[in-house]
GROMACS .gro file of C-alpha atoms in nm:
model
  459
    1MET     CA    1   7.252   8.056  12.431
    2GLN     CA    2   7.486   7.777  12.501
    3GLY     CA    3   7.410   7.625  12.154
    4LEU     CA    4   7.497   7.957  11.988
    5MET     CA    5   7.818   7.986  12.179
    6ASN     CA    6   7.913   7.631  12.081
    7TRP     CA    7   7.836   7.705  11.711
    8LEU     CA    8   8.031   8.014  11.712
    9GLU     CA    9   8.321   7.866  11.887
   10LYS     CA   10   8.334   7.582  11.652
   11TYR     CA   11   8.287   7.753  11.310
   12ILE     CA   12   8.344   8.134  11.345
   13ILE     CA   13   8.615   8.166  11.592
   14PRO     CA   14   8.869   7.940  11.437
   15ILE     CA   15   8.833   8.153  11.109
   16ALA     CA   16   8.872   8.484  11.291
   17ALA     CA   17   9.178   8.345  11.474
   18LYS     CA   18   9.335   8.245  11.137
   19ILE     CA   19   9.256   8.575  10.989
   20GLY     CA   20   9.409   8.755  11.292
   21ASN     CA   21   9.731   8.559  11.239
   22GLU     CA   22   9.750   8.581  10.861
   23LYS     CA   23  10.103   8.743  10.793
   24HIS     CA   24   9.991   8.978  10.530
   25LEU     CA   25   9.713   9.115  10.740
   26VAL     CA   26   9.956   9.144  11.023
   27ALA     CA   27  10.197   9.324  10.813
   28LEU     CA   28   9.916   9.555  10.723
   29ARG     CA   29   9.799   9.617  11.067
   30ASP     CA   30  10.159   9.682  11.189
   31GLY     CA   31  10.210   9.912  10.886
   32PHE     CA   32   9.945  10.144  11.001
   33ILE     CA   33  10.069  10.116  11.377
   34GLY     CA   34  10.422  10.210  11.259
   35THR     CA   35  10.286  10.542  11.125
   36MET     CA   36  10.163  10.641  11.478
   37PRO     CA   37  10.466  10.854  11.590
   38ALA     CA   38  10.416  11.075  11.279
   39THR     CA   39  10.037  11.089  11.278
   40MET     CA   40  10.006  11.161  11.643
   41ALA     CA   41  10.251  11.450  11.612
   42GLY     CA   42  10.037  11.572  11.311
   43SER     CA   43   9.714  11.537  11.522
   44ILE     CA   44   9.862  11.744  11.798
   45ALA     CA   45   9.958  12.028  11.545
   46VAL     CA   46   9.607  12.011  11.401
   47LEU     CA   47   9.446  12.029  11.748
   48LEU     CA   48   9.674  12.306  11.858
   49ASN     CA   49   9.606  12.521  11.548
   50ALA     CA   50   9.225  12.462  11.593
   51PHE     CA   51   9.258  12.637  11.942
   52LEU     CA   52   9.529  12.895  11.849
   53ARG     CA   53   9.406  12.982  11.505
   54ASP     CA   54   9.059  12.852  11.392
   55PHE     CA   55   8.840  12.914  11.691
   56PRO     CA   56   9.002  13.258  11.799
   57THR     CA   57   8.953  13.373  11.432
   58THR     CA   58   8.574  13.297  11.437
   59TRP     CA   59   8.553  13.481  11.782
   60GLY     CA   60   8.722  13.780  11.634
   61TRP     CA   61   9.049  13.746  11.846
   62THR     CA   62   9.259  13.862  11.564
   63GLY     CA   63   9.527  13.997  11.808
   64PHE     CA   64   9.566  13.658  11.978
   65VAL     CA   65   9.602  13.485  11.640
   66THR     CA   66   9.872  13.727  11.539
   67ALA     CA   67  10.060  13.668  11.860
   68MET     CA   68  10.041  13.292  11.812
   69GLU     CA   69  10.168  13.307  11.462
   70PRO     CA   70  10.505  13.144  11.538
   71ILE     CA   71  10.340  12.838  11.712
   72ILE     CA   72  10.087  12.821  11.440
   73GLY     CA   73  10.370  12.822  11.172
   74ILE     CA   74  10.565  12.548  11.358
   75ASN     CA   75  10.245  12.335  11.370
   76GLY     CA   76  10.216  12.391  10.998
   77TYR     CA   77  10.558  12.236  10.945
   78VAL     CA   78  10.479  11.942  11.179
   79TRP     CA   79  10.159  11.883  10.976
   80LEU     CA   80  10.333  11.903  10.657
   81GLY     CA   81  10.598  11.630  10.760
   82SER     CA   82  10.323  11.395  10.912
   83LEU     CA   83   9.965  11.384  10.800
   84ALA     CA   84  10.022  11.565  10.477
   85ILE     CA   85  10.251  11.282  10.354
   86VAL     CA   86  10.085  10.988  10.558
   87ALA     CA   87  10.077  10.769  10.248
   88VAL     CA   88  10.454  10.816  10.195
   89ILE     CA   89  10.531  10.724  10.562
   90PHE     CA   90  10.288  10.421  10.541
   91ALA     CA   91  10.459  10.297  10.229
   92VAL     CA   92  10.780  10.273  10.430
   93ALA     CA   93  10.620  10.118  10.730
   94LEU     CA   94  10.416   9.861  10.516
   95GLY     CA   95  10.738   9.762  10.321
   96TYR     CA   96  10.928   9.716  10.641
   97ASN     CA   97  10.674   9.508  10.818
   98LEU     CA   98  10.590   9.297  10.510
   99ALA     CA   99  10.953   9.204  10.451
  100LYS     CA  100  10.971   9.133  10.826
  101VAL     CA  101  10.696   8.874  10.820
  102TYR     CA  102  10.876   8.708  10.515
  103HIS     CA  103  11.201   8.702  10.715
  104VAL     CA  104  11.395   8.907  10.479
  105ASP     CA  105  11.577   9.243  10.516
  106PRO     CA  106  11.315   9.483  10.642
  107LEU     CA  107  11.508   9.800  10.537
  108SER     CA  108  11.531   9.681  10.181
  109GLY     CA  109  11.169   9.606  10.194
  110ALA     CA  110  11.083   9.961  10.305
  111VAL     CA  111  11.303  10.114  10.029
  112VAL     CA  112  11.136   9.885   9.773
  113ALA     CA  113  10.782   9.978   9.885
  114LEU     CA  114  10.862  10.350   9.892
  115ALA     CA  115  11.010  10.337   9.535
  116ALA     CA  116  10.707  10.143   9.403
  117PHE     CA  117  10.469  10.397   9.561
  118PHE     CA  118  10.657  10.707   9.412
  119MET     CA  119  10.685  10.577   9.055
  120GLY     CA  120  10.309  10.577   9.034
  121LEU     CA  121  10.274  10.938   9.132
  122THR     CA  122  10.179  11.204   8.870
  123GLN     CA  123  10.458  11.423   8.780
  124THR     CA  124  10.286  11.734   8.624
  125ALA     CA  125  10.108  12.013   8.815
  126THR     CA  126   9.839  12.221   8.645
  127THR     CA  127   9.756  12.566   8.768
  128ASN     CA  128   9.473  12.813   8.668
  129LEU     CA  129   9.527  13.194   8.655
  130ALA     CA  130   9.200  13.397   8.648
  131LEU     CA  131   9.240  13.749   8.517
  132SER     CA  132   9.000  14.032   8.581
  133GLU     CA  133   8.960  14.110   8.213
  134LYS     CA  134   8.913  13.912   7.885
  135ILE     CA  135   9.239  13.821   7.728
  136PRO     CA  136   9.303  13.970   7.378
  137GLY     CA  137   9.312  13.737   7.076
  138ASN     CA  138   9.680  13.797   7.003
  139MET     CA  139   9.775  13.717   7.363
  140VAL     CA  140   9.565  13.392   7.350
  141LYS     CA  141   9.773  13.286   7.042
  142LEU     CA  142  10.106  13.356   7.228
  143ILE     CA  143   9.970  13.160   7.526
  144ASN     CA  144   9.883  12.868   7.318
  145GLU     CA  145  10.217  12.871   7.139
  146ALA     CA  146  10.394  12.862   7.483
  147GLY     CA  147  10.201  12.545   7.580
  148GLY     CA  148   9.923  12.693   7.786
  149SER     CA  149   9.555  12.741   7.695
  150VAL     CA  150   9.281  13.001   7.774
  151THR     CA  151   8.933  12.901   7.905
  152ASP     CA  152   8.625  13.132   7.954
  153GLY     CA  153   8.827  13.405   7.791
  154ASN     CA  154   9.018  13.509   8.104
  155THR     CA  155   9.163  13.205   8.262
  156ILE     CA  156   9.512  13.089   8.174
  157VAL     CA  157   9.569  12.715   8.223
  158THR     CA  158   9.925  12.575   8.224
  159SER     CA  159  10.110  12.281   8.348
  160ALA     CA  160  10.473  12.205   8.435
  161TRP     CA  161  10.663  11.879   8.477
  162GLY     CA  162  10.857  11.796   8.792
  163PHE     CA  163  10.575  11.850   9.049
  164PHE     CA  164  10.388  11.564   9.244
  165ASN     CA  165  10.030  11.631   9.324
  166PHE     CA  166  10.095  11.676   9.700
  167ASP     CA  167   9.732  11.711   9.809
  168ALA     CA  168   9.579  11.438   9.588
  169HIS     CA  169   9.834  11.160   9.632
  170MET     CA  170  10.064  11.192   9.933
  171GLY     CA  171   9.807  11.222  10.215
  172GLY     CA  172   9.530  10.987  10.301
  173SER     CA  173   9.394  10.968   9.940
  174GLY     CA  174   9.708  10.781   9.847
  175LEU     CA  175   9.691  10.514  10.105
  176PHE     CA  176   9.527  10.230   9.880
  177THR     CA  177   9.789  10.293   9.611
  178ALA     CA  178  10.046  10.246   9.874
  179ILE     CA  179   9.886   9.927   9.997
  180ILE     CA  180   9.850   9.773   9.643
  181PHE     CA  181  10.199   9.863   9.513
  182GLY     CA  182  10.359   9.785   9.854
  183PHE     CA  183  10.218   9.432   9.863
  184ILE     CA  184  10.309   9.373   9.482
  185SER     CA  185  10.664   9.501   9.512
  186VAL     CA  186  10.756   9.354   9.860
  187VAL     CA  187  10.604   9.021   9.791
  188ILE     CA  188  10.797   8.984   9.461
  189PHE     CA  189  11.103   9.108   9.634
  190SER     CA  190  11.075   8.858   9.935
  191LYS     CA  191  10.994   8.555   9.708
  192LEU     CA  192  11.309   8.620   9.498
  193MET     CA  193  11.515   8.685   9.821
  194LEU     CA  194  11.387   8.349   9.970
  195ALA     CA  195  11.449   8.181   9.630
  196ASN     CA  196  11.828   8.301   9.673
  197ILE     CA  197  11.812   8.474   9.335
  198THR     CA  198  12.066   8.722   9.456
  199ILE     CA  199  12.405   8.856   9.415
  200LYS     CA  200  12.638   8.659   9.655
  201MET     CA  201  12.934   8.844   9.800
  202PRO     CA  202  13.247   8.698   9.971
  203ASP     CA  203  13.224   8.637  10.342
  204SER     CA  204  13.494   8.903  10.395
  205VAL     CA  205  13.259   9.166  10.273
  206PRO     CA  206  13.084   9.374  10.558
  207PRO     CA  207  12.730   9.250  10.637
  208ALA     CA  208  12.566   9.586  10.529
  209VAL     CA  209  12.732   9.581  10.192
  210ALA     CA  210  12.647   9.207  10.144
  211LYS     CA  211  12.268   9.276  10.226
  212ALA     CA  212  12.263   9.576   9.982
  213PHE     CA  213  12.407   9.372   9.696
  214ALA     CA  214  12.173   9.067   9.774
  215ALA     CA  215  11.873   9.285   9.741
  216ILE     CA  216  11.971   9.429   9.400
  217ILE     CA  217  11.829   9.154   9.177
  218PRO     CA  218  11.505   9.108   9.360
  219ALA     CA  219  11.453   9.487   9.403
  220CYS     CA  220  11.506   9.550   9.027
  221VAL     CA  221  11.261   9.268   8.927
  222ALA     CA  222  11.001   9.408   9.184
  223LEU     CA  223  11.034   9.770   9.082
  224TYR     CA  224  11.036   9.693   8.694
  225THR     CA  225  10.715   9.492   8.757
  226CYS     CA  226  10.555   9.793   8.922
  227GLY     CA  227  10.693  10.021   8.654
  228LEU     CA  228  10.543   9.795   8.375
  229ILE     CA  229  10.205   9.794   8.550
  230ASN     CA  230  10.197  10.185   8.579
  231TYR     CA  231  10.312  10.231   8.213
  232GLY     CA  232  10.083   9.971   8.060
  233PHE     CA  233   9.791  10.092   8.256
  234SER     CA  234   9.853  10.467   8.163
  235LYS     CA  235   9.880  10.374   7.786
  236LEU     CA  236   9.576  10.163   7.778
  237THR     CA  237   9.349  10.394   7.964
  238GLY     CA  238   9.506  10.740   7.936
  239MET     CA  239   9.499  10.805   8.308
  240PRO     CA  240   9.752  10.750   8.596
  241MET     CA  241   9.687  10.424   8.795
  242ILE     CA  242   9.690  10.604   9.114
  243ASP     CA  243   9.391  10.825   9.009
  244TRP     CA  244   9.205  10.521   8.898
  245ILE     CA  245   9.254  10.335   9.216
  246THR     CA  246   9.129  10.644   9.414
  247SER     CA  247   8.818  10.685   9.210
  248THR     CA  248   8.732  10.319   9.139
  249ILE     CA  249   8.835  10.133   9.453
  250GLN     CA  250   8.910  10.387   9.738
  251GLU     CA  251   8.618  10.626   9.720
  252PRO     CA  252   8.340  10.367   9.679
  253LEU     CA  253   8.483  10.182   9.986
  254LEU     CA  254   8.513  10.497  10.179
  255ASN     CA  255   8.151  10.605  10.099
  256LEU     CA  256   8.026  10.259  10.194
  257SER     CA  257   8.202  10.311  10.529
  258GLN     CA  258   7.954  10.597  10.605
  259GLY     CA  259   7.656  10.361  10.593
  260PHE     CA  260   7.510  10.256  10.921
  261GLY     CA  261   7.522   9.889  10.832
  262ALA     CA  262   7.899   9.897  10.786
  263VAL     CA  263   7.946  10.079  11.111
  264LEU     CA  264   7.717   9.845  11.295
  265LEU     CA  265   7.877   9.530  11.151
  266ILE     CA  266   8.235   9.631  11.237
  267VAL     CA  267   8.117   9.711  11.600
  268PHE     CA  268   7.937   9.378  11.621
  269LEU     CA  269   8.239   9.181  11.501
  270VAL     CA  270   8.500   9.345  11.721
  271HIS     CA  271   8.293   9.277  12.038
  272LEU     CA  272   8.195   8.917  11.934
  273LEU     CA  273   8.561   8.840  11.884
  274TRP     CA  274   8.651   9.001  12.228
  275PHE     CA  275   8.385   8.777  12.393
  276PHE     CA  276   8.586   8.472  12.276
  277GLY     CA  277   8.902   8.610  12.404
  278ILE     CA  278   9.028   8.727  12.064
  279HIS     CA  279   9.149   9.093  12.054
  280GLY     CA  280   8.879   9.210  11.829
  281ASP     CA  281   9.047   9.550  11.760
  282ASN     CA  282   9.353   9.384  11.637
  283VAL     CA  283   9.190   9.130  11.422
  284MET     CA  284   8.968   9.404  11.254
  285ALA     CA  285   9.254   9.655  11.256
  286PRO     CA  286   9.334   9.603  10.869
  287VAL     CA  287   8.969   9.711  10.794
  288LEU     CA  288   8.947   9.972  11.064
  289SER     CA  289   9.277  10.116  10.964
  290THR     CA  290   9.254  10.100  10.586
  291ILE     CA  291   8.901  10.216  10.543
  292TRP     CA  292   8.800  10.435  10.850
  293GLY     CA  293   9.157  10.535  10.925
  294ASN     CA  294   9.179  10.669  10.566
  295THR     CA  295   8.879  10.888  10.634
  296MET     CA  296   9.027  11.009  10.949
  297ASN     CA  297   9.341  11.120  10.775
  298GLN     CA  298   9.132  11.310  10.508
  299ASN     CA  299   8.924  11.471  10.770
  300MET     CA  300   9.226  11.588  10.955
  301ASN     CA  301   9.388  11.731  10.648
  302ALA     CA  302   9.079  11.912  10.546
  303PHE     CA  303   9.037  12.052  10.890
  304GLN     CA  304   9.400  12.183  10.886
  305ASN     CA  305   9.348  12.343  10.554
  306GLY     CA  306   9.003  12.501  10.646
  307GLN     CA  307   8.814  12.293  10.385
  308ASP     CA  308   8.486  12.118  10.408
  309ILE     CA  309   8.508  11.801  10.621
  310PRO     CA  310   8.459  11.516  10.363
  311TYR     CA  311   8.352  11.231  10.609
  312LYS     CA  312   8.121  11.213  10.919
  313TRP     CA  313   8.225  10.868  11.062
  314VAL     CA  314   8.595  10.794  11.100
  315SER     CA  315   8.811  10.574  11.308
  316GLY     CA  316   8.836  10.822  11.581
  317THR     CA  317   8.454  10.824  11.615
  318PHE     CA  318   8.463  10.458  11.743
  319GLN     CA  319   8.712  10.552  12.013
  320ALA     CA  320   8.544  10.873  12.116
  321PHE     CA  321   8.170  10.759  12.126
  322VAL     CA  322   8.147  10.382  12.096
  323TRP     CA  323   8.388  10.224  12.325
  324PRO     CA  324   8.486  10.464  12.600
  325GLY     CA  325   8.687  10.282  12.865
  326GLY     CA  326   8.780  10.013  12.605
  327SER     CA  327   8.585   9.775  12.388
  328GLY     CA  328   8.238   9.700  12.530
  329ALA     CA  329   8.222  10.027  12.706
  330THR     CA  330   8.355   9.834  13.016
  331LEU     CA  331   8.421  10.142  13.224
  332MET     CA  332   8.040  10.164  13.279
  333LEU     CA  333   8.039   9.786  13.392
  334ILE     CA  334   8.292   9.882  13.650
  335VAL     CA  335   8.073  10.179  13.763
  336ALA     CA  336   7.765   9.951  13.774
  337ILE     CA  337   7.955   9.703  13.992
  338PHE     CA  338   8.036   9.971  14.239
  339VAL     CA  339   7.676  10.077  14.243
  340PHE     CA  340   7.487   9.750  14.237
  341SER     CA  341   7.727   9.458  14.299
  342LYS     CA  342   7.726   9.258  14.625
  343ARG     CA  343   7.985   9.013  14.511
  344PRO     CA  344   8.329   9.062  14.685
  345ASP     CA  345   8.502   8.904  14.377
  346SER     CA  346   8.344   9.148  14.128
  347ARG     CA  347   8.425   9.455  14.346
  348ALA     CA  348   8.778   9.344  14.391
  349VAL     CA  349   8.820   9.325  14.016
  350ALA     CA  350   8.646   9.649  13.975
  351ASN     CA  351   8.874   9.823  14.213
  352LEU     CA  352   9.177   9.705  14.028
  353SER     CA  353   9.027   9.780  13.679
  354ILE     CA  354   8.890  10.144  13.740
  355GLY     CA  355   9.234  10.309  13.707
  356PRO     CA  356   9.321  10.149  13.385
  357GLY     CA  357   8.958  10.168  13.271
  358ILE     CA  358   8.964  10.544  13.288
  359PHE     CA  359   9.243  10.535  13.029
  360ASN     CA  360   9.070  10.298  12.804
  361ILE     CA  361   9.270   9.996  12.915
  362ASN     CA  362   9.007   9.722  12.969
  363GLU     CA  363   9.208   9.397  12.978
  364PRO     CA  364   9.192   9.367  13.353
  365VAL     CA  365   8.815   9.375  13.357
  366MET     CA  366   8.789   9.166  13.037
  367PHE     CA  367   8.985   8.882  13.166
  368GLY     CA  368   8.950   8.942  13.552
  369MET     CA  369   8.568   8.937  13.581
  370PRO     CA  370   8.588   8.758  13.345
  371ILE     CA  371   8.376   8.892  13.057
  372VAL     CA  372   8.556   8.668  12.819
  373LEU     CA  373   8.344   8.340  12.760
  374ASN     CA  374   8.100   8.438  13.035
  375PRO     CA  375   7.749   8.358  12.906
  376LEU     CA  376   7.598   8.625  13.148
  377TYR     CA  377   7.799   8.910  12.994
  378MET     CA  378   7.774   8.804  12.634
  379ILE     CA  379   7.470   9.015  12.557
  380PRO     CA  380   7.578   9.347  12.719
  381VAL     CA  381   7.944   9.335  12.589
  382ILE     CA  382   7.797   9.331  12.243
  383LEU     CA  383   7.480   9.520  12.279
  384ALA     CA  384   7.602   9.822  12.456
  385PRO     CA  385   7.851   9.942  12.202
  386CYS     CA  386   7.601   9.854  11.915
  387VAL     CA  387   7.335  10.086  12.083
  388MET     CA  388   7.604  10.357  12.135
  389ALA     CA  389   7.722  10.327  11.779
  390GLY     CA  390   7.355  10.386  11.675
  391VAL     CA  391   7.318  10.687  11.890
  392ALA     CA  392   7.643  10.840  11.782
  393TYR     CA  393   7.561  10.769  11.426
  394PHE     CA  394   7.244  10.949  11.434
  395ALA     CA  395   7.412  11.246  11.614
  396THR     CA  396   7.705  11.289  11.378
  397MET     CA  397   7.513  11.223  11.051
  398THR     CA  398   7.236  11.469  11.141
  399GLY     CA  399   7.485  11.735  11.230
  400LEU     CA  400   7.388  11.742  11.610
  401VAL     CA  401   7.754  11.685  11.681
  402ALA     CA  402   8.049  11.781  11.472
  403PRO     CA  403   8.248  11.493  11.294
  404VAL     CA  404   8.570  11.390  11.435
  405VAL     CA  405   8.854  11.572  11.283
  406VAL     CA  406   9.148  11.512  11.525
  407SER     CA  407   9.313  11.182  11.607
  408VAL     CA  408   9.341  11.171  11.978
  409ILE     CA  409   9.574  10.928  12.163
  410TRP     CA  410   9.375  10.634  12.253
  411VAL     CA  411   9.439  10.658  12.633
  412MET     CA  412   9.265  10.984  12.649
  413PRO     CA  413   8.975  10.942  12.908
  414PRO     CA  414   8.618  10.943  12.777
  415ILE     CA  415   8.422  11.286  12.744
  416VAL     CA  416   8.765  11.460  12.702
  417ASN     CA  417   8.830  11.238  12.410
  418GLY     CA  418   8.517  11.336  12.230
  419PHE     CA  419   8.560  11.704  12.302
  420LEU     CA  420   8.919  11.709  12.166
  421ALA     CA  421   8.846  11.476  11.872
  422THR     CA  422   8.579  11.698  11.715
  423GLY     CA  423   8.799  12.003  11.745
  424GLY     CA  424   8.643  12.138  12.062
  425ASP     CA  425   8.261  12.091  11.994
  426TRP     CA  426   8.094  12.119  12.333
  427ARG     CA  427   7.805  11.896  12.208
  428ALA     CA  428   8.047  11.611  12.190
  429ILE     CA  429   8.058  11.628  12.582
  430ILE     CA  430   7.679  11.579  12.588
  431LEU     CA  431   7.690  11.286  12.339
  432SER     CA  432   7.969  11.120  12.539
  433ILE     CA  433   7.767  11.142  12.866
  434VAL     CA  434   7.461  11.029  12.692
  435ASN     CA  435   7.641  10.715  12.561
  436LEU     CA  436   7.811  10.650  12.894
  437ALA     CA  437   7.462  10.659  13.064
  438ILE     CA  438   7.329  10.419  12.791
  439ALA     CA  439   7.611  10.178  12.859
  440PHE     CA  440   7.547  10.195  13.234
  441VAL     CA  441   7.183  10.117  13.185
  442ILE     CA  442   7.252   9.819  12.969
  443TRP     CA  443   7.533   9.675  13.195
  444ALA     CA  444   7.321   9.735  13.534
  445PRO     CA  445   7.079   9.452  13.494
  446PHE     CA  446   7.348   9.192  13.428
  447VAL     CA  447   7.552   9.308  13.733
  448ILE     CA  448   7.231   9.282  13.951
  449ALA     CA  449   7.174   8.926  13.807
  450ALA     CA  450   7.527   8.832  13.885
  451ASN     CA  451   7.450   8.892  14.249
  452LYS     CA  452   7.231   8.578  14.241
  453ILE     CA  453   7.494   8.349  14.111
  454LYS     CA  454   7.702   8.172  14.374
  455LEU     CA  455   8.072   8.200  14.377
  456GLU     CA  456   8.129   7.832  14.319
  457ASP     CA  457   7.895   7.851  14.001
  458VAL     CA  458   8.114   8.088  13.830
  459ASP     CA  459   8.366   7.934  13.602
   0.00000   0.00000   0.00000
């Protein structure tokens, strides 16, 4: 065991620490964090509409739904300005944080990233109008001359310029494009700013005006570069780059995220890093947010619109079922200490940690026991969440429990978290209790073993 720890500490942990501090990944992580005010508001709107509209409708409570129409309508507006345009919001947040880590004007970076994202959106909307009867031949000719077309004899297909594909590009499905063009545009912008390829104004000019003029040349170069990429790609392939990114890069990665191997790997890495005192959630946040956070957004939008839920495992599934009480399911360690521990130091830490632990804040127990770099607790802090992930994966993939469709604030206590995250599925309560029991069973033997260790032997 000690040899393994030494090897990990020598070769793996330094690499993980460097990854966690890499400025582009830090900006990506902080970009996703920056969207939280909007995404949490949208999540609340989706959750409220589930209990005010969706469930009552299935129960036949039409009168109640009618009475709640004003609130349901307000929730719809909140969703429209948050989750429905999360890619737009993220483009701003990413641009701001990326410019910030390059130490150039963050506001200009946000504007550049937003413009780079929008220029790649499709600008034409296509609609189908199905008629109850077959269209006469002379009418088909008129429709074709007007720029439309007729399919199946009774369906009119037409398109118009000046409309963004709201559903396909501005929600979670546009996040990968926002990431790619956000990085391209803001990195170019920042490099040119740092190279002083700018318009310099006299000292007498107000700072806000001077910053705006200084950003003109770098912004123009960055945005024309993105425009050239979009134009060249569309001419060579005949399709918008955003659609290509979605179908070729995004969808395969999101489908890969639904495999048990991918889920287990991310859970293992998060907790291995935690054991060595590195905030595993933060280090892996770019992966968690980019891939599983994307599936989370698409699930929420589908749930709001009454569509089929596209993904069964999302970022909220980890929080609801895999690390209740914080990473490592340490809430059950605290419970096991209360039940089995005879050590006054452990019980003292547990007394101080139980309050924060209920709300998924586990730093007091992680560093107070400590779990970090404690050989005795290396196995349970990694094993418990991996086993819980396996149980939750089986339950969600087989349909025993509904998939997570609502992003619940991370400090929501266990059990309640799972119930709300699944849109009110009572079976999520059972899964949460089962996983808590599993964590307790895994932690208990190590707590009992700790009773045999003398206080002076504990580092």
